[in-house]
Tab-separated table of N, CA and C in Angstrom:
chain	number	residue	atom	x	y	z
A	271	ASN	N	0.802	-1.189	0.000
A	271	ASN	CA	0.000	0.000	0.000
A	271	ASN	C	0.847	1.255	0.000
A	272	GLY	N	2.115	1.157	-0.327
A	272	GLY	CA	2.975	2.318	-0.402
A	272	GLY	C	3.532	2.792	0.919
A	273	GLU	N	3.326	2.043	2.000
A	273	GLU	CA	3.821	2.433	3.313
A	273	GLU	C	5.296	2.071	3.453
A	274	SER	N	6.026	2.861	4.237
A	274	SER	CA	7.428	2.561	4.509
A	274	SER	C	7.535	1.464	5.566
A	275	ALA	N	8.633	0.723	5.514
A	275	ALA	CA	8.896	-0.313	6.513
A	275	ALA	C	10.389	-0.362	6.774
A	276	GLY	N	10.767	-0.714	7.980
A	276	GLY	CA	12.178	-0.828	8.329
A	276	GLY	C	12.644	0.365	9.137
A	277	THR	N	13.870	0.839	8.834
A	277	THR	CA	14.452	1.956	9.561
A	277	THR	C	15.049	2.960	8.583
A	278	ALA	N	15.257	4.188	9.069
A	278	ALA	CA	15.923	5.229	8.294
A	278	ALA	C	16.811	6.030	9.221
A	279	GLY	N	18.040	6.312	8.791
A	279	GLY	CA	18.943	7.140	9.566
A	279	GLY	C	19.758	6.406	10.610
A	280	PHE	N	19.732	5.079	10.624
A	280	PHE	CA	20.483	4.304	11.604
A	280	PHE	C	21.711	3.624	11.010
A	281	ALA	N	21.885	3.643	9.694
A	281	ALA	CA	22.984	2.981	8.984
A	281	ALA	C	22.961	1.466	9.206
A	282	TYR	N	21.777	0.879	9.380
A	282	TYR	CA	21.646	-0.576	9.492
A	282	TYR	C	21.645	-1.184	8.102
A	283	ARG	N	22.195	-2.363	7.976
A	283	ARG	CA	22.138	-3.043	6.682
A	283	ARG	C	20.985	-4.048	6.691
A	284	LEU	N	20.557	-4.430	5.530
A	284	LEU	CA	19.467	-5.380	5.384
A	284	LEU	C	20.013	-6.788	5.576
A	285	GLU	N	19.476	-7.514	6.539
A	285	GLU	CA	19.903	-8.894	6.796
A	285	GLU	C	19.030	-9.901	6.067
A	286	GLY	N	17.778	-9.581	5.899
A	286	GLY	CA	16.878	-10.497	5.221
A	286	GLY	C	15.525	-9.846	5.022
A	287	ILE	N	14.753	-10.372	4.113
A	287	ILE	CA	13.417	-9.840	3.856
A	287	ILE	C	12.489	-11.017	3.571
A	288	ARG	N	11.279	-10.921	4.090
A	288	ARG	CA	10.278	-11.956	3.844
A	288	ARG	C	9.051	-11.268	3.259
A	289	ILE	N	8.611	-11.745	2.122
A	289	ILE	CA	7.431	-11.193	1.453
A	289	ILE	C	6.355	-12.262	1.446
A	290	MET	N	5.162	-11.887	1.915
A	290	MET	CA	4.035	-12.814	1.905
A	290	MET	C	2.910	-12.178	1.094
A	291	VAL	N	2.367	-12.923	0.164
A	291	VAL	CA	1.224	-12.468	-0.626
A	291	VAL	C	-0.029	-13.030	0.024
A	292	VAL	N	-0.945	-12.140	0.395
A	292	VAL	CA	-2.195	-12.556	1.032
A	292	VAL	C	-3.360	-12.051	0.195
A	293	PRO	N	-4.516	-12.672	0.330
A	293	PRO	CA	-5.675	-12.211	-0.436
A	293	PRO	C	-6.029	-10.756	-0.120
A	294	LYS	N	-6.465	-10.037	-1.124
A	294	LYS	CA	-6.830	-8.632	-0.972
A	294	LYS	C	-7.935	-8.479	0.076
A	295	GLY	N	-7.754	-7.494	0.946
A	295	GLY	CA	-8.753	-7.210	1.965
A	295	GLY	C	-8.541	-7.952	3.272
A	296	THR	N	-7.573	-8.863	3.334
A	296	THR	CA	-7.315	-9.573	4.586
A	296	THR	C	-6.281	-8.807	5.412
A	297	ALA	N	-6.227	-9.109	6.688
A	297	ALA	CA	-5.282	-8.440	7.585
A	297	ALA	C	-3.859	-8.900	7.299
A	298	ALA	N	-2.911	-8.039	7.600
A	298	ALA	CA	-1.498	-8.392	7.452
A	298	ALA	C	-1.144	-9.467	8.467
A	299	PRO	N	-0.304	-10.432	8.082
A	299	PRO	CA	0.107	-11.458	9.046
A	299	PRO	C	1.073	-10.868	10.058
A	300	GLY	N	0.879	-11.149	11.315
A	300	GLY	CA	1.766	-10.648	12.355
A	300	GLY	C	1.447	-9.226	12.757
A	301	SER	N	2.305	-8.679	13.593
A	301	SER	CA	2.116	-7.332	14.121
A	301	SER	C	2.614	-6.279	13.143
A	302	THR	N	1.901	-5.176	13.052
A	302	THR	CA	2.345	-4.052	12.222
A	302	THR	C	2.703	-2.847	13.089
A	303	ASP	N	2.821	-3.041	14.412
A	303	ASP	CA	3.247	-1.971	15.308
A	303	ASP	C	4.695	-1.622	15.011
A	304	GLN	N	5.006	-0.368	14.933
A	304	GLN	CA	6.348	0.146	14.684
A	304	GLN	C	6.966	-0.481	13.419
A	305	ALA	N	6.233	-0.476	12.333
A	305	ALA	CA	6.732	-1.036	11.077
A	305	ALA	C	7.838	-0.178	10.466
A	306	PHE	N	7.906	1.100	10.874
A	306	PHE	CA	8.936	2.002	10.367
A	306	PHE	C	9.432	2.879	11.502
A	307	ILE	N	10.752	2.944	11.676
A	307	ILE	CA	11.374	3.768	12.722
A	307	ILE	C	12.385	4.688	12.055
A	308	SER	N	12.273	5.998	12.334
A	308	SER	CA	13.166	6.972	11.736
A	308	SER	C	13.988	7.665	12.812
A	309	ASN	N	15.243	7.946	12.509
A	309	ASN	CA	16.154	8.618	13.428
A	309	ASN	C	16.324	10.080	12.997
A	310	ASN	N	15.245	10.771	12.837
A	310	ASN	CA	15.300	12.174	12.403
A	310	ASN	C	15.035	13.102	13.553
């Protein structure tokens, strides 16, 4: 949906990524609390 995820401004590298395709209109799997953290 165009939302940011991960971190910005921390100089962290990407260790891994998991992409799950779910049916349209269903809830995201797992927690979406603090999906993006910025160090600004």
